[in-house]
XYZ file of C-alpha atoms in Angstrom:
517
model
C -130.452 38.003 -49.348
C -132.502 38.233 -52.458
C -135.778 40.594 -52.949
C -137.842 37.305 -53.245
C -136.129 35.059 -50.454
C -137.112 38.063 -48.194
C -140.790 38.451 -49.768
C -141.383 34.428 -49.360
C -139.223 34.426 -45.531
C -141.273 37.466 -44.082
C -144.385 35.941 -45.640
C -144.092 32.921 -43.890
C -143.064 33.794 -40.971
C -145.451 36.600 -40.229
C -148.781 34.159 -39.888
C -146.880 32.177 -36.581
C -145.891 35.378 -35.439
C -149.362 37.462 -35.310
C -151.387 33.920 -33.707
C -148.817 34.341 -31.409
C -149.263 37.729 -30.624
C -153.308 37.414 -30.257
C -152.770 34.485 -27.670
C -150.743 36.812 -25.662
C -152.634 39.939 -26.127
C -155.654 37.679 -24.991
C -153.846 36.451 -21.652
C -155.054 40.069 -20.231
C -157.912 39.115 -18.333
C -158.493 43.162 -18.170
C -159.570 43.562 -21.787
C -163.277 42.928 -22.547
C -164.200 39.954 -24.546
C -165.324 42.009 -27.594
C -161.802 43.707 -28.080
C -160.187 40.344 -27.767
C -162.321 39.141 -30.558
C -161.836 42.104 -32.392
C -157.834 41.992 -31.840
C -158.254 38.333 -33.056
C -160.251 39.257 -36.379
C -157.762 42.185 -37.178
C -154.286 39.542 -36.574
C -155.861 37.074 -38.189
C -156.870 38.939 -41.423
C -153.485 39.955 -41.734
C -152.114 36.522 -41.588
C -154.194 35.410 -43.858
C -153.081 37.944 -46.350
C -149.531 37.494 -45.404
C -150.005 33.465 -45.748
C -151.754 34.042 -49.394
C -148.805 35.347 -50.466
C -146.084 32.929 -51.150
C -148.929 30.056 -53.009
C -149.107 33.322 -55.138
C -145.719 32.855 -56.267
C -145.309 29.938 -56.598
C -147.979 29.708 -59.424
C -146.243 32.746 -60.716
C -142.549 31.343 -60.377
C -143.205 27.307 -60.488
C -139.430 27.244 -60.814
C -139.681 28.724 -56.897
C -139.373 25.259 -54.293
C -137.613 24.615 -50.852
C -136.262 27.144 -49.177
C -134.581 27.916 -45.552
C -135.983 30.664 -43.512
C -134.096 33.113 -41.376
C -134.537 31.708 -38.268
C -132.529 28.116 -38.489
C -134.571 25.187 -38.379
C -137.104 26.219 -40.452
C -138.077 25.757 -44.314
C -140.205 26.629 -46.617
C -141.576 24.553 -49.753
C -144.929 24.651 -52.427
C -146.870 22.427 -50.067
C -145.853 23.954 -46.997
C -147.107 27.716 -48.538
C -150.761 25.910 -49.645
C -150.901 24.529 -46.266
C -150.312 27.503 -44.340
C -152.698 29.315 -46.692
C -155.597 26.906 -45.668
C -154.866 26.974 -42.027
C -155.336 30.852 -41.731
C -158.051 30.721 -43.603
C -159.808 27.876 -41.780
C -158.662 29.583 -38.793
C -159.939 32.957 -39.376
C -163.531 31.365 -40.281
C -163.883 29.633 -37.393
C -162.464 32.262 -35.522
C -165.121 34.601 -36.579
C -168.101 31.890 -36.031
C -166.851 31.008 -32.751
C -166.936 34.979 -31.668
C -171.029 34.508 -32.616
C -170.938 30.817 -30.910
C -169.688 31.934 -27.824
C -171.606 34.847 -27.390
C -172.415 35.088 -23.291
C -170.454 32.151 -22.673
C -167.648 32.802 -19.791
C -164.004 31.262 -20.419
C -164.039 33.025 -23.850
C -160.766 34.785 -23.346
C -159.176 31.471 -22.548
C -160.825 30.083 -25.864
C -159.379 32.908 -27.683
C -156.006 32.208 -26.203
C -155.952 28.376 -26.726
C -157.419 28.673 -30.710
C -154.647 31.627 -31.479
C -152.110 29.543 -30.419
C -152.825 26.287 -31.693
C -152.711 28.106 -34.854
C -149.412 29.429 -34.397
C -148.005 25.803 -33.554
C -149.842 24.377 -36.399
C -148.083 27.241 -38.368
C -144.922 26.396 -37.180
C -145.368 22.302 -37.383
C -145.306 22.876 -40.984
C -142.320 25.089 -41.309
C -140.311 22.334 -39.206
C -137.064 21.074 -40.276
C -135.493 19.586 -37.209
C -136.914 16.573 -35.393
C -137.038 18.791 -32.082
C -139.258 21.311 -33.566
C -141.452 19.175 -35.688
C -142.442 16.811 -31.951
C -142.545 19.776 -29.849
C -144.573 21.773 -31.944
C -146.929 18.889 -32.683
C -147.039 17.893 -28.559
C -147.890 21.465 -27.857
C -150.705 21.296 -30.380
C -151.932 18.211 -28.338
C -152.087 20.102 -24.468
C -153.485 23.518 -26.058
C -156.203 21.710 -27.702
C -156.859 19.946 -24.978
C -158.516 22.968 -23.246
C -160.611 23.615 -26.211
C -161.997 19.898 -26.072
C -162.421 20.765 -22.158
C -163.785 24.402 -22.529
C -167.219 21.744 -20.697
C -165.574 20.849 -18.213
C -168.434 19.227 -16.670
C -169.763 17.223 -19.501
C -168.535 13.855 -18.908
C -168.063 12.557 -22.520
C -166.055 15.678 -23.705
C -162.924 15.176 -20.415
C -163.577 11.190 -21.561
C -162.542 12.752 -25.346
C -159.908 14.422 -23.792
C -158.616 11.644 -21.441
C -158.484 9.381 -24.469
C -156.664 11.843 -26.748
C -154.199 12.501 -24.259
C -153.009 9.182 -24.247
C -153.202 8.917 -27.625
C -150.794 12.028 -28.136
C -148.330 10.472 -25.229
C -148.245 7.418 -26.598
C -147.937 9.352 -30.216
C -144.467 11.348 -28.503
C -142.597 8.751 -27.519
C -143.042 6.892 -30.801
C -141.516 10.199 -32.615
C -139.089 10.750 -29.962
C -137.893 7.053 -30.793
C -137.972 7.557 -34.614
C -135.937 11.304 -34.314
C -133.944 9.587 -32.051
C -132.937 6.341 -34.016
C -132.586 8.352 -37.338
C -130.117 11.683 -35.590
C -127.751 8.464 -34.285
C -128.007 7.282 -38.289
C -127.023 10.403 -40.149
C -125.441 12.109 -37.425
C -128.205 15.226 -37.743
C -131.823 16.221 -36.677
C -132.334 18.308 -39.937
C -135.143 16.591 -41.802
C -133.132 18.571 -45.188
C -130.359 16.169 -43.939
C -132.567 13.355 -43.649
C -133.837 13.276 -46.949
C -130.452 13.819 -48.483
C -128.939 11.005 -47.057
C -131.802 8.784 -48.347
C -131.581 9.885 -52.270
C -127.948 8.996 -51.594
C -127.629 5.825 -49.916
C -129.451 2.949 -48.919
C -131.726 3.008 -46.129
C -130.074 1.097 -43.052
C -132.297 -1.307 -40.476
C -132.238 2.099 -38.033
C -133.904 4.329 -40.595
C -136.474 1.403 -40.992
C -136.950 1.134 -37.838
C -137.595 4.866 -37.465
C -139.506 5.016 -40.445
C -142.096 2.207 -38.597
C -141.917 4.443 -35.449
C -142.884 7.792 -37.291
C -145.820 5.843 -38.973
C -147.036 4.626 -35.953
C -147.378 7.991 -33.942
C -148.730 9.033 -37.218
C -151.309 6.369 -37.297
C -152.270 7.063 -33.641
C -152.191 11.072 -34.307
C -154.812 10.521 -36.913
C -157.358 8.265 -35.044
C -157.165 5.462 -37.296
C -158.491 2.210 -35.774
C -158.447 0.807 -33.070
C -157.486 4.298 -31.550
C -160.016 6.846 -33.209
C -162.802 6.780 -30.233
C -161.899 10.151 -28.997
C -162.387 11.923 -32.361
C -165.696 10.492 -32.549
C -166.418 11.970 -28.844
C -165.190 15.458 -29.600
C -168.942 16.447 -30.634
C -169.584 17.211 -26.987
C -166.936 20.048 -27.175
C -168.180 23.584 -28.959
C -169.130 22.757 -32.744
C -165.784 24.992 -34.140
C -163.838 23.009 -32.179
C -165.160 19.977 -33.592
C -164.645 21.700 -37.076
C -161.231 22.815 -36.004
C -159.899 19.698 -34.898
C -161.554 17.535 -37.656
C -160.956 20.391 -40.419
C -157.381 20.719 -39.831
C -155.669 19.878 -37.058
C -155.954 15.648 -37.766
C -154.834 16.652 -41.121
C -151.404 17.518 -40.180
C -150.926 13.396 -39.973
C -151.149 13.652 -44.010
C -148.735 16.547 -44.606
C -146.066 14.721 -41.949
C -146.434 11.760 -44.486
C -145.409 13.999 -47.406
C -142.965 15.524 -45.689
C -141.249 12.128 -45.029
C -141.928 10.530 -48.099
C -138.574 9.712 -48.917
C -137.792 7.876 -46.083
C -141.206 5.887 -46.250
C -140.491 4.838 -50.071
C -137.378 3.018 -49.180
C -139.426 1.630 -45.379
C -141.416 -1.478 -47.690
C -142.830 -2.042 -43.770
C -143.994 1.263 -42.905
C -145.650 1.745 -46.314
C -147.680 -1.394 -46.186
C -148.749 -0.494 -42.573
C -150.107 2.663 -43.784
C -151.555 0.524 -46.926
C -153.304 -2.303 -44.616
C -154.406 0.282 -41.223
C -155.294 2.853 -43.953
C -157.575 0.663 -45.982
C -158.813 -1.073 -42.797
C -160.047 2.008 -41.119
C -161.482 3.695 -44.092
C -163.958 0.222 -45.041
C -164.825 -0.115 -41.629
C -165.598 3.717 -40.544
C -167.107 3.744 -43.403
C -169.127 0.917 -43.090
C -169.550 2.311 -39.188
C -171.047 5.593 -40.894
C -174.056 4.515 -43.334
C -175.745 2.841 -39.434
C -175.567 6.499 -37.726
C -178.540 8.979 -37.951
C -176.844 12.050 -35.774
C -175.638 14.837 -38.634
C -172.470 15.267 -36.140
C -171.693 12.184 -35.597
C -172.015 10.786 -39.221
C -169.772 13.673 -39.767
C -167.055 12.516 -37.219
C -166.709 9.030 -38.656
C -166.456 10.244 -42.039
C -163.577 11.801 -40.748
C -162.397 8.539 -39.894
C -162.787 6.975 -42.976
C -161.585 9.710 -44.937
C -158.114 9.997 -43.041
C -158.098 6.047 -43.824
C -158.300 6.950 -47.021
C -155.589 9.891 -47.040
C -153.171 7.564 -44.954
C -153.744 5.039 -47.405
C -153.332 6.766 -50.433
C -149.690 8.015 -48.753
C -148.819 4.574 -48.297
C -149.720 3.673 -52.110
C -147.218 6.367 -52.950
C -150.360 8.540 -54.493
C -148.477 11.514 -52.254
C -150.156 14.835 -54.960
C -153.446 12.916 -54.486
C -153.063 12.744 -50.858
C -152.418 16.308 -50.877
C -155.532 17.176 -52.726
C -157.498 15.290 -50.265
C -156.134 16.808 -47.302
C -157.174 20.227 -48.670
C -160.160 19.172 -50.324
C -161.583 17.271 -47.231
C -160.755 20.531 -45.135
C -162.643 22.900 -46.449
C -165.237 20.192 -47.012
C -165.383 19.251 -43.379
C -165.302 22.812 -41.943
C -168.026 23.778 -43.843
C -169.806 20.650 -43.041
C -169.651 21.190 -39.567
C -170.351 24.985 -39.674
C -173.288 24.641 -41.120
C -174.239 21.644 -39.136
C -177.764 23.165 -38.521
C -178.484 23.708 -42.035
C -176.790 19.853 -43.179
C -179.575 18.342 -41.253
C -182.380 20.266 -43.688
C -180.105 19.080 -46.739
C -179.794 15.553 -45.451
C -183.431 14.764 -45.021
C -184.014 16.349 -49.032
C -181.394 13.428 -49.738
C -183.412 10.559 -49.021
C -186.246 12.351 -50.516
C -184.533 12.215 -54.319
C -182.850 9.268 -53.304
C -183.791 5.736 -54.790
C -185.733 3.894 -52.093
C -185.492 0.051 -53.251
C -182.284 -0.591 -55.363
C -181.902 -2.428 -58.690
C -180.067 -5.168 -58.655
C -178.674 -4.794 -61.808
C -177.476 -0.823 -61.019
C -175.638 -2.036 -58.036
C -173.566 -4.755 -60.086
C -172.806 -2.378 -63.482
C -172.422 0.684 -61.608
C -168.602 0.256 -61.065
C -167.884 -0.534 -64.718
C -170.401 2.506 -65.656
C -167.803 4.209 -63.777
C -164.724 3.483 -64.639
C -166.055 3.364 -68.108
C -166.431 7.698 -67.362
C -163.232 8.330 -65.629
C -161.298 6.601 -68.309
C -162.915 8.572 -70.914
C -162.134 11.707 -69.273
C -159.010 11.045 -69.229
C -158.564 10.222 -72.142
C -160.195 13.548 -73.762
C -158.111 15.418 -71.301
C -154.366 13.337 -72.143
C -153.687 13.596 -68.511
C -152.012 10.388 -66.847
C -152.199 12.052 -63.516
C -152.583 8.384 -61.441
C -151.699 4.553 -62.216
C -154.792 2.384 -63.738
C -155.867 0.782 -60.596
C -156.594 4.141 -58.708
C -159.107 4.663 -61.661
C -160.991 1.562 -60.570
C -160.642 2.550 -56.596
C -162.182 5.501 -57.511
C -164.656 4.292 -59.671
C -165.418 1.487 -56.656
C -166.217 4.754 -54.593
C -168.086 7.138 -56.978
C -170.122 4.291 -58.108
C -173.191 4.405 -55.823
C -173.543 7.960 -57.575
C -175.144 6.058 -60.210
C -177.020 3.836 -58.313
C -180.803 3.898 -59.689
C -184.527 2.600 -58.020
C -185.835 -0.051 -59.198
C -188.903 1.243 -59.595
C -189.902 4.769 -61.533
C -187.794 4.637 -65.346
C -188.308 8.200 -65.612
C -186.691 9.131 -62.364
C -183.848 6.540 -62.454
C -183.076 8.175 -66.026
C -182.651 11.294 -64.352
C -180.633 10.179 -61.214
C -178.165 8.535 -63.843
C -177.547 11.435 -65.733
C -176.692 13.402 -62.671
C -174.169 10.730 -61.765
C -172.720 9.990 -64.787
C -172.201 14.387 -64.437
C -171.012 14.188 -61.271
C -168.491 11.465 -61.804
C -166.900 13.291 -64.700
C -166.989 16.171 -63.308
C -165.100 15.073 -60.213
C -162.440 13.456 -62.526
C -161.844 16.689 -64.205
C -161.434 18.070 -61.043
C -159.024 15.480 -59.884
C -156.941 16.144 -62.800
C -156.707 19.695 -63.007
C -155.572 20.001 -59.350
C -153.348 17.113 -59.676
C -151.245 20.149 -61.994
C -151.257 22.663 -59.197
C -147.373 23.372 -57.802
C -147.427 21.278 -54.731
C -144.209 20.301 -55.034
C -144.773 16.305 -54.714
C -143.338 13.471 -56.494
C -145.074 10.196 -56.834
C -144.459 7.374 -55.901
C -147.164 4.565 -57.047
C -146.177 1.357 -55.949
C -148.064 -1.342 -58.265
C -147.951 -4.405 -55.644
C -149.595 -2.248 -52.497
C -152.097 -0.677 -55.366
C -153.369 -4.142 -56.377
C -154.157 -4.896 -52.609
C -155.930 -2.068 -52.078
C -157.825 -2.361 -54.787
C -159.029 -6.110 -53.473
C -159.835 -3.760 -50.282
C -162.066 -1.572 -51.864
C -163.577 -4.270 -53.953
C -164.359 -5.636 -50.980
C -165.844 -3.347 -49.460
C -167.988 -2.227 -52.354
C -169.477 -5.653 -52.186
C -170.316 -5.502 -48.795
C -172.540 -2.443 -49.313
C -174.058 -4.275 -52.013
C -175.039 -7.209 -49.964
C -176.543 -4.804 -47.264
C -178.583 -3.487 -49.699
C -179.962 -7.047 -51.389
C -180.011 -8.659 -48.180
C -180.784 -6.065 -45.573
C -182.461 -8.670 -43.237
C -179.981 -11.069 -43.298
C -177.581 -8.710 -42.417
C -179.220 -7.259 -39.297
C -176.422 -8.634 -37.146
C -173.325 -7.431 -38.929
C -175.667 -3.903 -39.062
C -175.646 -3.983 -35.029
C -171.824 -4.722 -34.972
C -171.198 -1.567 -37.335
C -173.537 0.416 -35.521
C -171.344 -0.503 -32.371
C -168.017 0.379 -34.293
C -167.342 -3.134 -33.882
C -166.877 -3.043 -30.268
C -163.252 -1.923 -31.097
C -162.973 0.554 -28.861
C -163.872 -0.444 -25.271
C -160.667 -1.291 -24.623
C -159.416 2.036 -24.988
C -162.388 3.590 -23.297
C -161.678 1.303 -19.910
C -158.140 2.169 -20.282
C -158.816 5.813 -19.743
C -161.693 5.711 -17.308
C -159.125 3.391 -15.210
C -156.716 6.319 -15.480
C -158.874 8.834 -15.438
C -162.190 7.778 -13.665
C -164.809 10.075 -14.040
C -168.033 10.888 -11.598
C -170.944 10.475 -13.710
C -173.441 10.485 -11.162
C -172.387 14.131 -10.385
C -172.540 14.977 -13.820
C -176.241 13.870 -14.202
C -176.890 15.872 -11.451
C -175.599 18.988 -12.921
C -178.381 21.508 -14.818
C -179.357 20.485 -18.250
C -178.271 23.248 -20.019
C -174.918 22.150 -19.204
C -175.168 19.211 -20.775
C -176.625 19.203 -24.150
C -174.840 20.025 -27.053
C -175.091 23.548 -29.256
């Protein structure tokens, strides 16, 4: 074995190893809270400087891309290495602000215990190369985390969360259990190495699309798209850094799985235009959902929502370098966001301050060629053909109410232009120089599915339009979004018939308990 096979292996491996150890360590009941946190902050540290290593290399040595790992079953690759990297250091963040959150809580050495190893799993989730490890790992994720959404036990929305999510991650199992399954009787393997071989070689067979539909269902249901995304929208009664945790990074891990498999879902035409039409559906409508809400936290939560529409969608459009730039883009975005949480609400009511109260018409119809008009010209001035035409005019779709302007006050709408028209550019410069990092994706952009999206957006673009010409005369469609559209009361029944829960006792339970830090 090579010098730099047993840099990247040990480098890799090491992160798993020391969450691992902390979660043990922290089973001693003996040892006093502030060791444990201490032992946490030390192990952590030093898996984030192990996990920094290998995305160091591999913008050193871009030559440097999949490799197997000593123990069997596991591999290593460029995305892999930048995921890892932004785990640990998500991890270790929240880590720390959850030894200050906590403070003179009890149950914090079981906390400590259930964060360290959900970061392990996640750790080893995306070092999986065998069907076995990748659905164990990602089940295991599922029951840990379920005692951090329950760390309340007796507030009655956070166990209706976690009632919901469990059968959402059960449900989630047997649908990859069925896809591992009907793919290891295809190719005669569970190596996901042996998977994706077989694919570049031959034709996909009705199995493997079969499987392929299976894996992007559990997918689908792992990332609370609709009709299935209630529970991540009642997380905000567990502790805020597990809110950031699970909507930082561990619903993310739907988008990596995607990449992982995007061989097998290029050849699936059906499982890419689910995650095309369920993608695009859920991002409009959460998004929609989110511009009725007035809590910080839980405009937050269905931004998540929408967003992982929009990451599942652009996976299904083939866009798979772009979907990796959102996942780690919207991770550090939404860790922060909740972090801060205190602070967003300050920020948020400046906002409508500088915002334009009554729109122009006339802004909210040009806006989208204003913008497409920038991004092209970036572009252009850059020579960088990172994405297909029609993802230029998605984007432009969604950047456009950046340059939105009041209809009243020249001076000011002159100003809020110019910061849009910055912004805009600025965020396609952005887009394009990360599009060059070493991820190690190929895409895939698939004109036919990009066309339909783009009606989507369109779509959608004129809907937010129309609610702000015609606010009155949309008061009932404004109800029905504020409602979610009623989508998910079924699923709420569902678990309180499974699951009932004893509100009456909970409302008789101290306050303190039940408000939410």
């Amino acid at each position: 074995m090579d010098l730099l096979t047993l840099s990247v292996s040990a480098s890799t491996l090491a992160p798993p190893i020391l969450m691992l150890i902390t979660a043990l360590i922290c089973l001693n009941q003996t040892i006093p809270v502030k060791l444990l946190w201490k032992a946490f902050a030390l192990f952590s540290g030093l898996a984030l400087l192990s996990a920094a290593i290998s995305p160091l290399l591999q913008i050193m040595l871009p030559s440097l891309t999949e490799r197997s790992l000593w123990l069997p079953g596991l591999i290593t690759n460029p995305l892999q290495s930048w995921m890892a990297l932004l785990v640990q250091l998500l991890g270790t963040v929240i880590g720390v602000f959850s030894s200050r959150y906590l403070q003179g809580e009890s149950g914090q050495a079981r906390y400590i215990t259930a964060f360290s190893g959900v970061l392990a799993l996640v750790h080893m989730l995306l070092l999986a190369d065998h069907w076995l490890l990748l659905i164990t790992a990602w089940a295991l994720i599922g029951v840990i985390l379920q005692r951090l959404l329950c760390f309340y036990s007796e507030r009655p929305f956070a166990m209706l969360a976690a009632h919901k999510k469990n059968i959402a991650d059960r449900i989630a199992d047997a649908l990859l259990i069925t896809a591992a399954g009907l793919a290891w009787f295809e190719i005669g393997s569970g190596s996901l190495s042996a998977l994706t071989a077989h694919v570049a070689q031959t034709e996909i067979s009705p199995l493997l699309h079969v499987s392929a539909v299976c894996l992007v269902l559990a997918v689908m249901i792992r990332t609370a798209l609709f009709p299935v995304h209630g529970w991540l929208i009642q997380v905000m009664e567990a502790p805020t850094p597990v809110s950031a945790l699970l909507h930082a990074g561990v619903v993310n891990l739907a988008g990596f799985v995607l990449i992982r498999f995007a061989p097998l879902l290029q050849e699936a035409i059906v499982a890419r235009w689910l995650l095309v039409i369920f993608g695009m559906v859920t991002a409009i409508l959460a998004g929609l959902v989110m511009l009725t809400r007035i809590s910080i936290k839980v405009r937050l939560a269905w931004s998540t929502v929408a967003q992982m529409g929009f990451m599942i969608l652009e996976c299904g459009l083939g866009l798979y370098t772009l979907a990796a730039m959102h996942l780690l883009g919207h991770s550090l975005y939404k860790a922060h966001a909740f972090l801060s949480s205190s602070s967003i609400v300050q920020q948020y009511k400046l906002q409508l301050l500088r915002s334009p109260g009554q729109v122009s018409a006339t802004s909210l119809l040009l806006a989208p060629a204003a913008a497409i008009s920038i991004i092209l010209l970036v572009k252009y001035l850059i020579l960088n053909g990172a994405w297909p035409w029609w993802w230029s005019v998605i984007l432009a779709l969604a950047w456009a109410p950046l340059l939105w302007t009041a209809s009243d006050g020249e001076s000011q709408s002159r100003s809020h232009y110019i910061t849009g028209t910055g912004m805009i550019a600025a965020l396609t410069l952005l887009a394009s120089l990360l599009h060059q990092l070493p991820f190690g994706t190929n895409d895939m952009a698939d004109t036919q599915t990009g066309i339909f999206a783009l009606f989507g957006m369109t779509l959608m673009y004129f809907m937010q339009v129309a609610l702000k010409i015609y606010p009155t005369r949309m008061s009932i469609f404004q109800r029905w979004s504020y409602a979610g559209f009623y989508v998910d009361e079924a699923y709420t029944r569902l678990a309180l018939k499974l699951w009932p829960i004893d509100w009456a006792s909970a409302q008789q339970l101290p306050s303190k308990s039940l408000t939410t830090r």
